[in-house]
């Protein structure tokens, strides 16, 4: 498939064939040998062939496009909704990718992905969007007996309210405004919004908001499958607001029957909430123990100050 993408690249950009063949060897062969992640690919491209690096922006292709090209090249394809459950098998012998891809953004596909605990994400290559279903090699998981609340949060968590599903679109808008489209491209947002507004049985797609008076100061979007809540993406608009929102949410989940909190990709800041990194065997074992009944968030506003007493 790598050579097919190279042909598309040659046709689209009509550039020097030999430069691109050399570039192809670097990207499609060398990268696979040393097993770079998509994030490391950026650094690799910058430090490798500077002539190619200069050529790419002139031809309308940036580093994000190259990352997308790499992910699409090494990720198995999902041909139907029935193949979602086969993602672990599809990726069992694929060292280069944590993703399976499809161009289907239907709510049914997204719901099925979430129902297995997979992360629905998206990428864009030129004018096309693709759903990239992430099956993490490692996940950051908070089990509530080890939930930790930063001390600074207790000092600032006054006169604030936590709500659920009060303004899904405003949360999306803030995420986009701060981080750009990133992986939350419009087709994925539309699918998530349809699940958020509709009546689903396997999962619930939600927004979480933190308010100070009438001002939204932090929030996130995520989904519930069984009695597990998964955070997808969030934002904060004031110092410490993100910490307060996550701490209040963690305490709410702990007090209301949730089994654990899935924070997705391991990042250092997640450790301060008590998160530990689990491999596929570990987090799948945890997920398999959860009951099938779907928990739901309340419609009432919650005064969070009592959480921190």
Short mmCIF file of C-alpha atoms in Angstrom, two decimals:
data_model
loop_
_atom_site.label_atom_id
_atom_site.label_comp_id
_atom_site.label_asym_id
_atom_site.label_seq_id
_atom_site.Cartn_x
_atom_site.Cartn_y
_atom_site.Cartn_z
CA UNK A 1 0.00 0.00 0.00
CA UNK A 2 2.95 2.34 0.61
CA UNK A 3 3.87 2.37 -3.07
CA UNK A 4 0.25 3.11 -4.02
CA UNK A 5 0.32 6.16 -1.77
CA UNK A 6 3.63 7.16 -3.31
CA UNK A 7 2.08 7.06 -6.80
CA UNK A 8 -0.75 9.30 -5.57
CA UNK A 9 1.87 11.61 -4.11
CA UNK A 10 3.80 11.73 -7.41
CA UNK A 11 0.71 12.41 -9.49
CA UNK A 12 -0.64 15.06 -7.15
CA UNK A 13 2.53 17.05 -6.69
CA UNK A 14 4.32 16.35 -10.02
CA UNK A 15 7.68 16.65 -8.34
CA UNK A 16 11.03 14.98 -8.86
CA UNK A 17 10.49 11.23 -8.97
CA UNK A 18 13.93 10.34 -7.61
CA UNK A 19 13.68 12.70 -4.64
CA UNK A 20 10.33 11.17 -3.75
CA UNK A 21 11.58 7.63 -4.16
CA UNK A 22 14.39 8.45 -1.75
CA UNK A 23 11.87 10.11 0.52
CA UNK A 24 9.63 7.04 0.26
CA UNK A 25 12.47 4.79 1.36
CA UNK A 26 13.00 7.00 4.40
CA UNK A 27 9.35 7.25 5.37
CA UNK A 28 7.96 3.84 4.41
CA UNK A 29 10.99 1.66 5.12
CA UNK A 30 13.34 3.32 7.62
CA UNK A 31 10.49 4.50 9.82
CA UNK A 32 9.06 1.02 9.96
CA UNK A 33 12.42 -0.46 10.90
CA UNK A 34 12.87 1.86 13.84
CA UNK A 35 9.13 1.90 14.60
CA UNK A 36 8.60 5.60 15.00
CA UNK A 37 5.32 6.84 16.39
CA UNK A 38 3.42 9.47 14.41
CA UNK A 39 4.65 12.12 16.87
CA UNK A 40 8.27 11.05 16.41
CA UNK A 41 7.74 11.08 12.65
CA UNK A 42 7.51 14.87 12.78
CA UNK A 43 10.96 15.15 14.33
CA UNK A 44 12.34 12.57 11.93
CA UNK A 45 11.12 14.46 8.87
CA UNK A 46 12.47 17.76 10.12
CA UNK A 47 15.92 16.28 10.78
CA UNK A 48 16.22 14.10 7.66
CA UNK A 49 15.95 15.39 4.09
CA UNK A 50 15.83 19.18 4.25
CA UNK A 51 15.30 19.50 0.49
CA UNK A 52 12.18 17.38 0.76
CA UNK A 53 11.10 19.28 3.87
CA UNK A 54 11.31 22.53 1.90
CA UNK A 55 9.53 21.04 -1.09
CA UNK A 56 6.50 19.75 0.82
CA UNK A 57 4.92 23.06 1.91
CA UNK A 58 5.42 24.48 -1.59
CA UNK A 59 3.43 21.58 -2.99
CA UNK A 60 0.61 22.02 -0.51
CA UNK A 61 1.50 19.15 1.82
CA UNK A 62 2.54 19.77 5.40
CA UNK A 63 3.87 17.56 8.19
CA UNK A 64 0.36 16.79 9.40
CA UNK A 65 -0.41 15.40 5.94
CA UNK A 66 2.67 13.21 6.13
CA UNK A 67 1.65 11.85 9.52
CA UNK A 68 -1.80 11.11 8.11
CA UNK A 69 -0.22 9.42 5.09
CA UNK A 70 1.93 7.27 7.36
CA UNK A 71 -0.99 6.26 9.62
CA UNK A 72 -3.19 5.38 6.64
CA UNK A 73 -0.39 3.41 5.04
CA UNK A 74 0.24 1.10 8.00
CA UNK A 75 -3.27 0.79 9.49
CA UNK A 76 -5.69 -2.06 8.66
CA UNK A 77 -8.98 -1.10 7.02
CA UNK A 78 -12.42 -1.58 8.58
CA UNK A 79 -14.79 -2.69 5.82
CA UNK A 80 -18.01 -2.96 7.83
CA UNK A 81 -19.47 -2.49 11.29
CA UNK A 82 -19.10 -6.24 11.89
CA UNK A 83 -15.32 -5.87 11.74
CA UNK A 84 -15.12 -3.51 14.73
CA UNK A 85 -14.94 -6.43 17.13
CA UNK A 86 -12.05 -7.82 15.07
CA UNK A 87 -9.81 -4.79 15.64
CA UNK A 88 -7.63 -6.57 18.26
CA UNK A 89 -6.97 -9.37 15.76
CA UNK A 90 -6.35 -6.92 12.92
CA UNK A 91 -3.72 -5.11 14.97
CA UNK A 92 -2.22 -8.13 16.74
CA UNK A 93 0.71 -8.36 14.32
CA UNK A 94 0.93 -4.71 13.27
CA UNK A 95 3.82 -3.09 15.14
CA UNK A 96 3.57 0.22 13.29
CA UNK A 97 0.06 1.30 14.25
CA UNK A 98 -2.52 1.47 17.02
CA UNK A 99 -5.23 2.33 14.51
CA UNK A 100 -7.72 0.81 12.14
CA UNK A 101 -9.25 3.13 9.56
CA UNK A 102 -12.48 3.63 7.64
CA UNK A 103 -14.17 6.47 5.78
CA UNK A 104 -17.48 5.69 7.51
CA UNK A 105 -18.40 8.26 10.18
CA UNK A 106 -21.91 6.98 10.80
CA UNK A 107 -23.15 7.14 14.41
CA UNK A 108 -23.58 3.36 14.33
CA UNK A 109 -19.89 2.81 13.54
CA UNK A 110 -18.76 5.28 16.20
CA UNK A 111 -21.09 3.76 18.79
CA UNK A 112 -19.80 0.27 18.02
CA UNK A 113 -16.20 1.45 18.43
CA UNK A 114 -16.94 3.03 21.80
CA UNK A 115 -18.88 -0.02 22.98
CA UNK A 116 -15.61 -1.99 22.92
CA UNK A 117 -13.68 0.80 24.62
CA UNK A 118 -11.87 1.88 21.45
CA UNK A 119 -11.20 5.59 20.87
CA UNK A 120 -12.91 7.20 17.86
CA UNK A 121 -10.58 9.76 16.29
CA UNK A 122 -10.19 11.31 12.85
CA UNK A 123 -7.54 12.50 10.46
CA UNK A 124 -7.55 14.50 7.26
CA UNK A 125 -5.47 13.85 4.15
CA UNK A 126 -5.88 16.51 1.50
CA UNK A 127 -9.67 16.84 1.11
CA UNK A 128 -10.66 13.49 2.62
CA UNK A 129 -11.46 12.56 6.21
CA UNK A 130 -10.95 9.15 7.78
CA UNK A 131 -12.19 7.66 11.04
CA UNK A 132 -9.17 6.29 12.91
CA UNK A 133 -10.21 3.85 15.60
CA UNK A 134 -7.48 3.73 18.23
CA UNK A 135 -6.71 0.53 20.10
CA UNK A 136 -4.16 1.81 22.59
CA UNK A 137 -1.03 -0.18 23.33
CA UNK A 138 -1.22 1.50 26.75
CA UNK A 139 -4.00 3.43 28.45
CA UNK A 140 -3.98 5.76 31.40
CA UNK A 141 -6.54 4.38 33.88
CA UNK A 142 -7.81 5.78 37.18
CA UNK A 143 -9.17 3.18 39.60
CA UNK A 144 -11.04 5.07 42.27
CA UNK A 145 -9.35 3.52 45.28
CA UNK A 146 -6.21 5.33 44.09
CA UNK A 147 -7.90 8.55 42.92
CA UNK A 148 -5.79 11.52 43.99
CA UNK A 149 -6.94 15.13 44.24
CA UNK A 150 -4.24 17.82 44.00
CA UNK A 151 -4.11 19.91 47.17
CA UNK A 152 -4.29 23.19 45.26
CA UNK A 153 -7.73 22.27 43.94
CA UNK A 154 -9.40 22.32 47.35
CA UNK A 155 -8.32 25.92 47.84
CA UNK A 156 -9.96 27.21 44.66
CA UNK A 157 -13.07 25.03 44.31
CA UNK A 158 -15.58 27.54 45.67
CA UNK A 159 -18.79 28.84 44.11
CA UNK A 160 -18.46 26.48 41.16
CA UNK A 161 -20.94 24.09 39.57
CA UNK A 162 -20.50 20.91 37.57
CA UNK A 163 -23.05 20.11 34.87
CA UNK A 164 -23.51 17.34 32.34
CA UNK A 165 -24.75 17.84 28.78
CA UNK A 166 -25.66 21.48 29.32
CA UNK A 167 -23.76 22.74 26.27
CA UNK A 168 -22.08 20.07 24.15
CA UNK A 169 -21.50 22.42 21.21
CA UNK A 170 -19.87 25.08 23.37
CA UNK A 171 -17.43 22.49 24.69
CA UNK A 172 -16.57 21.47 21.13
CA UNK A 173 -16.16 25.12 20.10
CA UNK A 174 -13.76 25.79 22.98
CA UNK A 175 -11.69 22.69 22.22
CA UNK A 176 -11.43 23.78 18.58
CA UNK A 177 -10.63 27.37 19.49
CA UNK A 178 -7.78 26.38 21.80
CA UNK A 179 -6.33 23.33 20.02
CA UNK A 180 -7.57 23.66 16.45
CA UNK A 181 -9.41 20.82 14.73
CA UNK A 182 -6.61 18.43 15.79
CA UNK A 183 -8.37 15.03 15.51
CA UNK A 184 -11.89 16.37 16.13
CA UNK A 185 -12.71 16.96 12.47
CA UNK A 186 -16.29 17.90 11.44
CA UNK A 187 -17.43 14.41 10.30
CA UNK A 188 -16.46 12.94 13.68
CA UNK A 189 -18.07 15.82 15.56
CA UNK A 190 -21.29 15.28 13.60
CA UNK A 191 -21.30 11.58 14.48
CA UNK A 192 -20.60 12.25 18.15
CA UNK A 193 -23.28 14.96 18.24
CA UNK A 194 -25.84 12.56 16.75
CA UNK A 195 -25.06 10.05 19.51
CA UNK A 196 -25.16 12.82 22.12
CA UNK A 197 -28.64 13.91 21.00
CA UNK A 198 -30.05 10.49 20.13
CA UNK A 199 -31.28 7.55 22.11
CA UNK A 200 -28.51 4.98 22.16
CA UNK A 201 -28.39 1.77 24.12
CA UNK A 202 -24.73 0.74 24.09
CA UNK A 203 -23.09 4.04 24.99
CA UNK A 204 -23.77 7.64 25.96
CA UNK A 205 -21.82 10.57 24.50
CA UNK A 206 -21.63 13.47 26.94
CA UNK A 207 -20.21 16.88 27.72
CA UNK A 208 -19.02 17.89 31.18
CA UNK A 209 -18.96 21.57 32.12
CA UNK A 210 -17.50 23.55 35.01
CA UNK A 211 -19.14 26.92 35.69
CA UNK A 212 -18.17 29.88 37.83
CA UNK A 213 -21.38 31.87 38.05
CA UNK A 214 -22.67 31.95 34.48
CA UNK A 215 -19.21 31.62 32.97
CA UNK A 216 -18.02 28.34 31.50
CA UNK A 217 -14.42 27.95 32.66
CA UNK A 218 -13.57 24.32 31.80
CA UNK A 219 -15.11 21.25 30.25
CA UNK A 220 -14.69 18.14 28.17
CA UNK A 221 -16.43 15.60 25.98
CA UNK A 222 -16.40 11.86 26.57
CA UNK A 223 -18.51 8.73 26.57
CA UNK A 224 -19.92 6.14 28.94
CA UNK A 225 -19.88 2.46 28.07
CA UNK A 226 -21.27 0.11 30.73
CA UNK A 227 -20.18 1.78 33.99
CA UNK A 228 -16.93 3.18 32.61
CA UNK A 229 -16.45 6.83 31.71
CA UNK A 230 -13.88 7.73 29.04
CA UNK A 231 -12.54 11.26 28.57
CA UNK A 232 -11.94 12.19 24.93
CA UNK A 233 -10.86 15.85 24.89
CA UNK A 234 -11.15 18.87 27.15
CA UNK A 235 -10.25 22.50 27.69
CA UNK A 236 -9.88 25.13 30.39
CA UNK A 237 -10.24 28.91 30.20
CA UNK A 238 -8.86 29.93 33.62
CA UNK A 239 -5.82 28.91 35.62
CA UNK A 240 -6.51 25.80 37.72
CA UNK A 241 -9.98 25.38 36.15
CA UNK A 242 -8.91 22.23 34.32
CA UNK A 243 -7.61 20.67 37.53
CA UNK A 244 -10.82 21.57 39.35
CA UNK A 245 -13.04 20.17 36.61
CA UNK A 246 -11.15 16.88 36.40
CA UNK A 247 -10.94 16.51 40.18
CA UNK A 248 -14.65 17.19 40.63
CA UNK A 249 -15.50 14.77 37.83
CA UNK A 250 -13.29 12.07 39.33
CA UNK A 251 -14.95 12.46 42.73
CA UNK A 252 -18.39 12.36 41.12
CA UNK A 253 -17.56 9.17 39.20
CA UNK A 254 -16.19 7.53 42.34
CA UNK A 255 -19.34 8.36 44.35
CA UNK A 256 -21.81 7.25 41.68
CA UNK A 257 -21.01 3.67 40.83
CA UNK A 258 -18.47 3.99 38.03
CA UNK A 259 -15.92 1.20 37.85
CA UNK A 260 -12.98 3.27 36.66
CA UNK A 261 -12.03 6.30 34.58
CA UNK A 262 -10.38 5.84 31.19
CA UNK A 263 -8.09 8.78 30.34
CA UNK A 264 -6.74 7.32 27.12
CA UNK A 265 -3.19 8.01 25.98
CA UNK A 266 -0.68 8.12 28.85
CA UNK A 267 0.56 11.65 29.58
CA UNK A 268 2.53 12.82 32.63
CA UNK A 269 -0.16 15.20 33.96
CA UNK A 270 -2.64 12.34 34.33
CA UNK A 271 -0.54 10.75 37.07
CA UNK A 272 -1.47 13.51 39.51
CA UNK A 273 -5.04 12.13 39.53
CA UNK A 274 -3.79 8.66 40.43
CA UNK A 275 -3.74 7.26 36.90
CA UNK A 276 -1.60 4.23 36.09
CA UNK A 277 -0.56 2.97 32.67
CA UNK A 278 -2.06 -0.37 31.66
CA UNK A 279 -1.27 -2.49 28.63
CA UNK A 280 -3.95 -4.09 26.47
CA UNK A 281 -4.14 -7.29 28.49
CA UNK A 282 -4.50 -5.38 31.76
CA UNK A 283 -7.13 -2.85 30.71
CA UNK A 284 -9.17 -5.40 28.73
CA UNK A 285 -9.28 -7.64 31.80
CA UNK A 286 -10.58 -4.66 33.79
CA UNK A 287 -13.19 -3.84 31.13
CA UNK A 288 -14.41 -7.44 30.87
CA UNK A 289 -15.30 -7.43 34.58
CA UNK A 290 -17.74 -4.51 34.23
CA UNK A 291 -21.52 -5.13 34.11
CA UNK A 292 -23.36 -4.54 30.83
CA UNK A 293 -25.85 -2.02 32.24
CA UNK A 294 -25.25 1.53 31.02
CA UNK A 295 -24.87 4.24 33.65
CA UNK A 296 -26.09 7.77 32.93
CA UNK A 297 -25.18 11.25 34.08
CA UNK A 298 -27.71 13.33 36.06
CA UNK A 299 -29.44 16.39 34.66
CA UNK A 300 -29.11 18.37 37.92
CA UNK A 301 -26.34 20.88 38.53
CA UNK A 302 -23.86 19.91 41.23
CA UNK A 303 -22.30 22.31 43.71
CA UNK A 304 -18.78 20.92 43.81
CA UNK A 305 -17.60 22.59 47.03
CA UNK A 306 -19.05 19.74 49.08
CA UNK A 307 -16.83 17.29 47.14
CA UNK A 308 -13.72 18.81 48.64
CA UNK A 309 -14.77 19.12 52.29
#
